[in-house]
Short mmCIF file of C-alpha atoms in Angstrom, two decimals:
data_model
loop_
_atom_site.label_atom_id
_atom_site.label_comp_id
_atom_site.label_asym_id
_atom_site.label_seq_id
_atom_site.Cartn_x
_atom_site.Cartn_y
_atom_site.Cartn_z
CA MET A 214 49.34 23.24 137.65
CA THR A 215 45.91 24.38 138.80
CA GLY A 216 44.97 23.17 142.28
CA THR A 217 41.96 20.94 142.96
CA MET A 218 38.75 22.34 144.39
CA TYR A 219 37.30 19.99 147.01
CA LEU A 220 33.73 20.34 148.15
CA ILE A 221 33.69 18.70 151.56
CA GLY A 222 30.55 17.72 153.45
CA THR A 223 31.02 18.34 157.18
CA GLY A 224 27.86 16.52 158.22
CA PRO A 225 24.99 17.97 160.24
CA GLY A 226 26.64 19.17 163.45
CA ASP A 227 28.45 16.48 165.45
CA PRO A 228 32.16 16.86 164.55
CA GLU A 229 32.51 13.07 164.81
CA LEU A 230 30.19 12.69 161.83
CA LEU A 231 32.84 13.90 159.42
CA THR A 232 34.07 11.09 157.23
CA LEU A 233 37.61 9.76 157.49
CA LYS A 234 38.19 11.11 154.00
CA ALA A 235 37.07 14.60 154.94
CA ALA A 236 39.30 14.57 158.02
CA ARG A 237 42.32 13.37 156.01
CA LEU A 238 41.87 16.05 153.36
CA LEU A 239 41.27 18.85 155.85
CA ALA A 240 44.49 17.98 157.64
CA LYS A 241 46.51 18.56 154.49
CA VAL A 242 44.71 21.04 152.21
CA PRO A 243 46.52 24.40 152.50
CA VAL A 244 43.48 26.62 151.86
CA ILE A 245 40.06 26.25 153.51
CA ALA A 246 37.09 28.29 152.32
CA TYR A 247 33.74 28.30 154.12
CA PRO A 248 30.38 30.07 154.08
CA ALA A 249 29.77 32.65 156.79
CA THR A 250 26.61 34.58 157.52
CA GLU A 251 25.90 37.39 159.92
CA ASN A 252 23.17 35.56 161.79
CA GLN A 253 24.46 32.03 161.89
CA GLY A 254 28.21 32.49 161.87
CA ALA A 255 30.29 29.85 160.16
CA MET A 256 28.66 26.57 161.13
CA ALA A 257 30.56 24.35 158.69
CA LEU A 258 33.86 25.79 159.93
CA GLU A 259 32.88 25.20 163.56
CA ILE A 260 32.01 21.58 162.82
CA ALA A 261 35.26 20.91 160.96
CA ARG A 262 37.62 23.17 162.91
CA ARG A 263 39.46 20.55 164.94
CA HIS A 264 40.47 18.70 161.77
CA ILE A 265 41.81 21.62 159.81
CA ASN A 266 45.53 22.02 159.19
CA PRO A 267 46.50 24.74 161.70
CA ASN A 268 48.64 26.43 159.05
CA ALA A 269 45.86 26.55 156.48
CA LYS A 270 44.84 29.88 155.00
CA LEU A 271 41.15 30.56 155.74
CA ILE A 272 38.87 32.24 153.20
CA PRO A 273 35.41 33.15 154.46
CA VAL A 274 32.70 33.52 151.82
CA SER A 275 30.42 36.07 153.46
CA LEU A 276 26.84 35.44 152.43
CA PRO A 277 24.00 37.89 153.03
CA MET A 278 20.93 36.36 154.74
CA ARG A 279 18.37 37.79 152.39
CA LEU A 280 15.83 36.39 150.01
CA ASP A 281 16.78 38.47 146.99
CA ARG A 282 19.45 36.86 144.91
CA ALA A 283 21.59 39.75 143.66
CA PRO A 284 23.58 40.30 146.89
CA ALA A 285 24.24 36.54 147.18
CA GLN A 286 25.43 36.41 143.59
CA ALA A 287 27.85 39.23 144.31
CA ALA A 288 29.09 37.43 147.43
CA TYR A 289 29.78 34.25 145.44
CA ASP A 290 31.58 36.33 142.81
CA ILE A 291 33.90 37.75 145.46
CA GLY A 292 34.43 34.39 147.18
CA ALA A 293 35.09 32.59 143.91
CA ARG A 294 37.65 35.17 142.88
CA ALA A 295 39.63 34.71 146.11
CA ILE A 296 39.47 30.94 145.74
CA GLN A 297 40.44 31.00 142.05
CA LEU A 298 43.59 32.96 142.88
CA GLN A 299 44.70 30.16 145.19
CA LEU A 300 43.84 27.46 142.67
CA ASP A 301 45.69 29.30 139.93
CA ALA A 302 48.73 29.47 142.23
CA GLY A 303 48.62 25.66 142.38
CA CYS A 304 47.07 25.32 145.84
CA ASP A 305 44.29 22.86 146.55
CA VAL A 306 41.27 24.48 148.19
CA ALA A 307 38.61 22.81 150.32
CA TYR A 308 35.19 24.44 150.53
CA LEU A 309 33.30 23.34 153.63
CA CYS A 310 29.62 22.50 153.29
CA GLU A 311 27.27 21.75 156.17
CA GLY A 312 25.67 18.37 155.65
CA ASP A 313 26.31 17.17 152.10
CA PRO A 314 27.60 19.51 149.36
CA LEU A 315 25.02 18.43 146.78
CA PHE A 316 21.91 17.94 148.91
CA TYR A 317 20.29 21.37 148.78
CA GLY A 318 23.65 22.98 149.33
CA SER A 319 24.75 26.33 148.01
CA ALA A 320 28.20 25.14 146.95
CA MET A 321 27.10 24.86 143.34
CA TYR A 322 26.80 28.62 143.05
CA LEU A 323 30.45 28.84 143.93
CA LEU A 324 31.41 25.93 141.73
CA ASP A 325 29.77 27.55 138.72
CA ARG A 326 32.31 30.35 139.06
CA ILE A 327 35.43 28.19 139.48
CA ASP A 328 37.71 26.92 136.74
CA ALA A 329 39.62 23.93 138.19
CA PRO A 330 39.38 20.18 138.68
CA VAL A 331 36.67 19.42 141.26
CA ALA A 332 36.20 16.53 143.70
CA VAL A 333 33.26 16.13 146.06
CA VAL A 334 33.40 14.36 149.43
CA PRO A 335 29.84 13.46 150.42
CA GLY A 336 28.66 14.22 153.94
CA ILE A 337 26.03 12.98 156.37
CA THR A 338 22.82 14.86 155.62
CA SER A 339 20.46 16.33 158.20
CA LEU A 340 17.96 13.88 156.73
CA THR A 341 19.69 10.70 157.88
CA ALA A 342 20.98 12.40 161.01
CA ALA A 343 17.44 13.27 162.05
CA ALA A 344 16.25 9.73 161.37
CA ALA A 345 19.14 8.37 163.46
CA ALA A 346 18.20 10.72 166.30
CA ILE A 347 14.67 9.31 166.48
CA VAL A 348 15.67 5.74 165.50
CA ARG A 349 12.99 5.52 162.83
CA PRO A 350 13.37 4.51 159.18
CA LEU A 351 13.08 7.32 156.66
CA ALA A 352 11.52 4.82 154.30
CA ALA A 353 11.56 1.09 153.79
CA ARG A 354 10.95 -1.49 151.10
CA ASN A 355 9.14 0.08 148.15
CA GLU A 356 7.95 3.26 149.79
CA THR A 357 8.51 6.55 148.06
CA LEU A 358 10.39 9.16 150.07
CA LYS A 359 9.88 12.81 149.23
CA ILE A 360 12.07 15.70 150.27
CA LEU A 361 9.85 18.75 150.26
CA PRO A 362 11.06 22.31 150.80
CA ALA A 363 8.55 24.17 152.97
CA PRO A 364 8.43 27.31 150.78
CA LEU A 365 6.61 25.37 148.02
CA PRO A 366 2.99 26.46 147.45
CA ASP A 367 0.23 24.84 149.54
CA GLU A 368 -1.40 23.04 146.66
CA ARG A 369 1.87 21.51 145.53
CA LEU A 370 2.78 20.34 149.04
CA LYS A 371 -0.68 18.95 149.63
CA ALA A 372 -0.57 16.93 146.43
CA GLU A 373 2.90 15.57 147.21
CA LEU A 374 2.11 14.75 150.83
CA GLY A 375 -1.16 13.13 149.87
CA THR A 376 0.60 10.51 147.75
CA THR A 377 3.46 9.35 149.95
CA PRO A 378 3.81 7.56 153.27
CA ALA A 379 7.28 9.02 153.86
CA ALA A 380 8.35 12.62 153.57
CA ALA A 381 10.86 15.04 155.03
CA ILE A 382 10.05 18.74 155.16
CA ILE A 383 13.12 20.95 154.96
CA LYS A 384 13.61 24.73 155.21
CA VAL A 385 10.71 24.90 157.67
CA GLY A 386 11.49 28.18 159.49
CA ARG A 387 8.72 30.75 159.12
CA HIS A 388 6.54 28.28 157.24
CA PHE A 389 6.00 26.13 160.33
CA ASP A 390 2.34 26.93 161.04
CA ARG A 391 1.39 26.45 157.40
CA ILE A 392 3.25 23.13 157.23
CA ARG A 393 1.60 21.90 160.40
CA GLY A 394 -1.79 22.56 158.82
CA LEU A 395 -0.83 20.74 155.63
CA LEU A 396 0.45 17.73 157.55
CA GLU A 397 -2.78 17.62 159.51
CA ALA A 398 -4.79 17.80 156.29
CA THR A 399 -2.89 14.92 154.68
CA GLY A 400 -2.88 12.41 157.53
CA HIS A 401 0.78 12.93 158.40
CA ALA A 402 0.51 14.99 161.58
CA GLN A 403 0.06 12.17 164.04
CA ASN A 404 3.41 10.55 163.34
CA ALA A 405 5.42 13.59 162.37
CA VAL A 406 8.45 14.52 164.45
CA VAL A 407 10.33 17.81 164.51
CA VAL A 408 14.09 17.39 164.85
CA GLU A 409 16.06 20.57 165.55
CA PHE A 410 19.86 20.79 165.34
CA ALA A 411 20.17 17.07 164.53
CA THR A 412 23.26 15.56 166.24
CA GLY A 413 24.35 19.03 167.42
CA GLN A 414 24.71 20.12 171.03
CA ASN A 415 21.27 21.76 170.95
CA GLN A 416 19.51 18.78 169.41
CA ARG A 417 15.81 18.75 170.33
CA ILE A 418 13.22 16.19 169.33
CA THR A 419 9.53 17.03 169.57
CA LYS A 420 6.46 15.28 168.28
CA LEU A 421 4.70 17.67 165.96
CA SER A 422 1.54 17.37 168.03
CA ASP A 423 3.48 18.47 171.14
CA PHE A 424 5.18 21.42 169.50
CA ALA A 425 4.10 24.70 171.12
CA HIS A 426 1.78 26.64 168.85
CA ASP A 427 3.34 30.05 169.31
CA THR A 428 6.90 29.01 168.58
CA ARG A 429 8.93 28.01 165.57
CA PRO A 430 11.58 25.32 165.19
CA TYR A 431 15.19 26.18 164.37
CA PHE A 432 17.55 24.38 161.99
CA SER A 433 14.94 21.74 161.76
CA ILE A 434 13.56 19.01 159.63
CA ILE A 435 10.13 17.41 160.02
CA LEU A 436 10.07 13.67 159.40
CA CYS A 437 6.85 11.99 158.33
CA SER A 438 7.22 8.27 158.06
CA ALA A 439 4.38 6.29 159.43
CA GLY A 440 5.17 3.30 157.26
CA GLU A 441 3.12 2.45 154.19
CA GLU A 442 0.61 0.26 155.98
CA ALA A 443 -0.01 2.48 158.98
CA TRP A 444 -0.35 5.49 156.72
CA SER A 445 -2.71 3.99 154.20
CA LYS A 446 -5.03 3.12 157.09
CA SER A 447 -4.98 6.68 158.46
CA MET B 107 23.50 -4.41 182.51
CA THR B 108 22.20 -4.98 178.99
CA GLY B 109 24.63 -3.95 176.25
CA THR B 110 23.85 -1.27 173.69
CA MET B 111 22.88 -2.17 170.14
CA TYR B 112 24.57 0.14 167.64
CA LEU B 113 23.34 0.38 164.08
CA ILE B 114 26.33 1.66 162.16
CA GLY B 115 26.21 3.01 158.63
CA THR B 116 29.34 1.99 156.72
CA GLY B 117 28.67 4.26 153.74
CA PRO B 118 28.35 3.19 150.11
CA GLY B 119 31.63 1.42 149.40
CA ASP B 120 34.76 3.52 149.88
CA PRO B 121 36.12 2.55 153.34
CA GLU B 122 37.23 6.15 153.83
CA LEU B 123 33.59 7.24 153.80
CA LEU B 124 33.00 5.79 157.24
CA THR B 125 32.47 8.52 159.79
CA LEU B 126 34.97 9.13 162.57
CA LYS B 127 32.28 8.03 165.01
CA ALA B 128 31.74 4.74 163.21
CA ALA B 129 35.49 4.07 163.15
CA ARG B 130 35.84 4.86 166.86
CA LEU B 131 32.98 2.57 167.84
CA LEU B 132 34.10 -0.29 165.60
CA ALA B 133 37.54 -0.20 167.17
CA LYS B 134 36.09 -0.86 170.61
CA VAL B 135 32.80 -2.74 170.32
CA PRO B 136 33.44 -6.39 171.26
CA VAL B 137 30.76 -7.93 169.02
CA ILE B 138 30.17 -7.09 165.35
CA ALA B 139 27.14 -8.43 163.50
CA TYR B 140 26.64 -7.98 159.77
CA PRO B 141 24.34 -9.07 156.95
CA ALA B 142 25.65 -11.74 154.59
CA THR B 143 24.05 -13.09 151.45
CA GLU B 144 25.06 -15.94 149.17
CA ASN B 145 25.30 -13.81 146.05
CA GLN B 146 26.77 -10.61 147.36
CA GLY B 147 28.82 -11.75 150.31
CA ALA B 148 29.15 -9.40 153.26
CA MET B 149 29.60 -5.99 151.70
CA ALA B 150 29.17 -3.94 154.88
CA LEU B 151 31.79 -6.08 156.61
CA GLU B 152 34.21 -5.65 153.72
CA ILE B 153 33.79 -1.88 153.81
CA ALA B 154 34.32 -1.66 157.58
CA ARG B 155 36.81 -4.48 158.07
CA ARG B 156 39.97 -2.45 158.55
CA HIS B 157 38.37 -0.53 161.42
CA ILE B 158 37.05 -3.47 163.41
CA ASN B 159 38.63 -4.49 166.69
CA PRO B 160 40.68 -7.57 165.70
CA ASN B 161 39.51 -9.39 168.82
CA ALA B 162 35.83 -8.74 168.15
CA LYS B 163 33.44 -11.67 167.91
CA LEU B 164 31.77 -11.72 164.47
CA ILE B 165 28.13 -12.70 164.02
CA PRO B 166 26.96 -13.07 160.42
CA VAL B 167 23.24 -12.69 159.82
CA SER B 168 22.74 -14.89 156.78
CA LEU B 169 19.98 -13.51 154.61
CA PRO B 170 18.37 -15.40 151.75
CA MET B 171 18.25 -13.47 148.45
CA ARG B 172 14.63 -14.18 147.68
CA LEU B 173 11.55 -12.11 147.20
CA ASP B 174 9.30 -14.04 149.57
CA ARG B 175 9.47 -12.79 153.08
CA ALA B 176 9.19 -15.89 155.26
CA PRO B 177 12.79 -17.11 154.86
CA ALA B 178 14.10 -13.61 155.56
CA GLN B 179 11.96 -13.36 158.68
CA ALA B 180 13.40 -16.64 159.90
CA ALA B 181 16.93 -15.40 159.19
CA TYR B 182 16.32 -12.26 161.24
CA ASP B 183 14.90 -14.38 164.05
CA ILE B 184 18.08 -16.44 164.17
CA GLY B 185 20.38 -13.42 163.88
CA ALA B 186 18.48 -11.47 166.53
CA ARG B 187 18.68 -14.40 168.96
CA ALA B 188 22.46 -14.61 168.62
CA ILE B 189 22.77 -10.84 169.08
CA GLN B 190 20.39 -10.73 172.04
CA LEU B 191 22.50 -13.33 173.88
CA GLN B 192 25.50 -11.00 173.65
CA LEU B 193 23.49 -7.96 174.72
CA ASP B 194 22.05 -9.86 177.67
CA ALA B 195 25.59 -10.79 178.68
CA GLY B 196 26.36 -7.08 178.87
CA CYS B 197 28.28 -6.78 175.60
CA ASP B 198 27.70 -3.91 173.19
CA VAL B 199 26.95 -5.09 169.66
CA ALA B 200 27.43 -3.16 166.42
CA TYR B 201 25.32 -4.15 163.43
CA LEU B 202 26.90 -2.99 160.17
CA CYS B 203 24.65 -1.46 157.54
CA GLU B 204 25.72 -0.54 154.02
CA GLY B 205 25.00 3.11 153.37
CA ASP B 206 22.78 4.47 156.12
CA PRO B 207 20.93 2.22 158.58
CA LEU B 208 17.57 3.98 158.17
CA PHE B 209 17.56 4.85 154.47
CA TYR B 210 15.88 1.82 152.92
CA GLY B 211 17.97 -0.44 155.11
CA SER B 212 16.93 -3.80 156.45
CA ALA B 213 18.30 -3.18 159.95
CA MET B 214 14.85 -2.37 161.26
CA TYR B 215 13.75 -5.96 160.82
CA LEU B 216 16.52 -6.94 163.18
CA LEU B 217 15.85 -4.06 165.55
CA ASP B 218 12.21 -5.07 165.89
CA ARG B 219 13.44 -8.31 167.45
CA ILE B 220 15.97 -6.82 169.87
CA ASP B 221 15.34 -5.74 173.45
CA ALA B 222 18.14 -3.32 174.39
CA PRO B 223 19.11 0.36 174.26
CA VAL B 224 19.72 1.36 170.65
CA ALA B 225 21.93 4.04 169.08
CA VAL B 226 22.19 4.78 165.37
CA VAL B 227 25.28 6.16 163.63
CA PRO B 228 24.17 7.61 160.29
CA GLY B 229 26.15 6.77 157.17
CA ILE B 230 26.80 8.24 153.74
CA THR B 231 23.99 7.06 151.46
CA SER B 232 24.42 5.82 147.89
CA LEU B 233 22.25 8.82 147.01
CA THR B 234 24.75 11.50 148.01
CA ALA B 235 27.70 9.30 146.99
CA ALA B 236 26.31 9.02 143.47
CA ALA B 237 25.75 12.77 143.27
CA ALA B 238 29.32 13.35 144.45
CA ALA B 239 30.61 10.97 141.78
CA ILE B 240 28.98 12.98 139.01
CA VAL B 241 29.42 16.38 140.72
CA ARG B 242 25.81 17.34 140.20
CA PRO B 243 23.30 18.62 142.77
CA LEU B 244 20.61 16.17 143.79
CA ALA B 245 18.30 19.11 144.21
CA ALA B 246 18.62 22.80 144.91
CA ARG B 247 16.62 25.71 146.25
CA ASN B 248 12.93 24.79 146.44
CA GLU B 249 12.95 21.74 144.21
CA THR B 250 11.29 18.57 145.39
CA LEU B 251 13.48 15.48 145.44
CA LYS B 252 11.82 12.09 145.19
CA ILE B 253 13.38 8.76 146.04
CA LEU B 254 11.52 6.20 143.98
CA PRO B 255 11.99 2.42 144.28
CA ALA B 256 11.92 0.88 140.81
CA PRO B 257 9.52 -1.96 141.73
CA LEU B 258 6.63 0.53 142.12
CA PRO B 259 3.90 0.19 139.47
CA ASP B 260 4.28 2.09 136.18
CA GLU B 261 1.38 4.43 136.77
CA ARG B 262 2.66 5.43 140.17
CA LEU B 263 6.19 6.06 138.92
CA LYS B 264 4.93 8.01 135.95
CA ALA B 265 2.82 10.27 138.14
CA GLU B 266 5.69 10.87 140.56
CA LEU B 267 8.28 11.48 137.85
CA GLY B 268 5.92 13.78 135.98
CA THR B 269 5.73 16.20 138.89
CA THR B 270 9.35 16.59 139.97
CA PRO B 271 12.53 17.98 138.43
CA ALA B 272 14.72 15.84 140.70
CA ALA B 273 14.44 12.13 141.41
CA ALA B 274 16.60 9.17 142.28
CA ILE B 275 15.55 5.70 141.21
CA ILE B 276 16.75 2.99 143.56
CA LYS B 277 16.52 -0.82 143.44
CA VAL B 278 16.78 -0.70 139.66
CA GLY B 279 18.07 -4.21 138.86
CA ARG B 280 15.71 -6.17 136.65
CA HIS B 281 13.40 -3.15 136.27
CA PHE B 282 15.94 -1.26 134.19
CA ASP B 283 14.26 -1.41 130.78
CA ARG B 284 10.90 -0.44 132.25
CA ILE B 285 12.46 2.48 134.15
CA ARG B 286 14.25 3.70 131.05
CA GLY B 287 10.93 3.82 129.25
CA LEU B 288 9.28 5.72 132.08
CA LEU B 289 12.11 8.25 132.23
CA GLU B 290 11.82 8.78 128.48
CA ALA B 291 8.07 9.29 128.82
CA THR B 292 8.43 11.91 131.56
CA GLY B 293 11.18 14.07 130.11
CA HIS B 294 13.88 12.81 132.44
CA ALA B 295 15.87 10.55 130.13
CA GLN B 296 18.08 13.16 128.57
CA ASN B 297 19.77 14.19 131.81
CA ALA B 298 19.57 10.91 133.70
CA VAL B 299 22.81 9.24 134.77
CA VAL B 300 23.32 5.66 135.93
CA VAL B 301 25.83 5.34 138.76
CA GLU B 302 26.94 1.80 139.60
CA PHE B 303 28.93 0.90 142.74
CA ALA B 304 29.14 4.55 143.80
CA THR B 305 32.56 5.30 145.39
CA GLY B 306 33.50 1.60 145.21
CA GLN B 307 36.38 0.12 143.24
CA ASN B 308 34.03 -0.85 140.40
CA GLN B 309 32.33 2.54 140.19
CA ARG B 310 30.95 3.18 136.72
CA ILE B 311 29.13 6.26 135.49
CA THR B 312 27.03 6.11 132.32
CA LYS B 313 24.57 8.53 130.82
CA LEU B 314 21.25 6.71 130.58
CA SER B 315 21.14 7.41 126.86
CA ASP B 316 24.53 5.68 126.44
CA PHE B 317 23.65 2.62 128.50
CA ALA B 318 23.71 -0.53 126.36
CA HIS B 319 20.21 -1.78 125.70
CA ASP B 320 20.82 -5.45 126.35
CA THR B 321 22.51 -5.03 129.72
CA ARG B 322 21.47 -4.13 133.22
CA PRO B 323 23.18 -1.95 135.81
CA TYR B 324 24.48 -3.41 139.10
CA PHE B 325 24.25 -1.87 142.58
CA SER B 326 23.05 1.21 140.87
CA ILE B 327 21.07 4.36 141.29
CA ILE B 328 19.71 6.52 138.50
CA LEU B 329 19.87 10.24 139.17
CA CYS B 330 17.49 12.58 137.41
CA SER B 331 18.15 16.18 138.23
CA ALA B 332 17.98 18.51 135.32
CA GLY B 333 17.29 21.51 137.52
CA GLU B 334 13.82 23.01 137.82
CA GLU B 335 14.24 25.47 134.99
CA ALA B 336 15.84 23.14 132.48
CA TRP B 337 13.31 20.48 133.26
CA SER B 338 10.20 22.61 133.05
CA LYS B 339 11.33 23.64 129.57
CA SER B 340 11.82 20.05 128.45
#
């Protein structure tokens, strides 16, 4: 009997934002796999650690922090092989995913390489966590809400931002200055808020207009949600 | 001392998808308020019920299921008054919200009428729950993801759908036939999936192309996420 592969969302940072289902599964699954990078360590593991069966076997999937894809592909190959061995031996395996496994997660690259029954436990995303931190709706009524990765080209971002009252910019990092300019150009800058490390111990909330010009936010999301009426008047 | 007003996301339907934080707070907060409608009952209360302090005072906020806003405004006025009395007496109050409180929720209408410290506990959205149910990424890498309420005008929806590989259509209801047509017109129909009652006992998953033409989905979300490459070839 092949084991089941669980993709488990650990939520954005606060260990109390795991779901009851995630906590129950982590307490009993005998094998826990998790992504680990040189720079950032193993954030999903840190979030979930207190709930993990102390006798569980741990399998780190060591991911290179580089933009080219070949080394990452090789890392997923190696990780998937170690996980498949456990599944083939009849053990269930949980793969920990920061936030939600299917919201811009990398778990699918692993899943593509696994041959086993799969179940996904959704997690709290950084999106809703950031909104909770600033107590402001992401979107309401019949507003569109766009999730926009910062690496997209300027023209694309400008077009998307220009036609929505509500947006969330993810993967900001080194694109911060460029994004700030685009938000200014599309009427979003005034109400935009930068949320770093949402719900984590280092959580920091800064209005975009107050964000220092020579710095860059970390593990951040920028929320733009003026509300349809306020925005259309801007 | 004024009490604290907690907005608590109960998640999409499965009671195990409450967060540990939500469960902890619900076990101790002395007053629980929740939305109730004639047609749909009190879904958030049903989801959270087993975690609520059995001695808690319950305050239903009875919402009319109508499109005009005045009756709803009056309902929030009445609900907010009952809640404010408790807060003024120094009691913490938790207001239960299906899914996440700030993702197209109605909690903000209540919050606008409350004068007290506020804390938000994010919840699992129907968006990520639906993706988990079909084990398919909502979006990956640098794809845009658009959340589009079905009541938006055709031209608007068509423009938005025409420029994204990944979208989720919410508030489908009576707009279903129109939405199906728009998804067909924008190359999204082939990979679109209708998820009803995500993670709930009545969960049903149907490919859009298999959905019976004379019926309408309930409590549903339509996920369109072919992947950037597949979609741009369509």
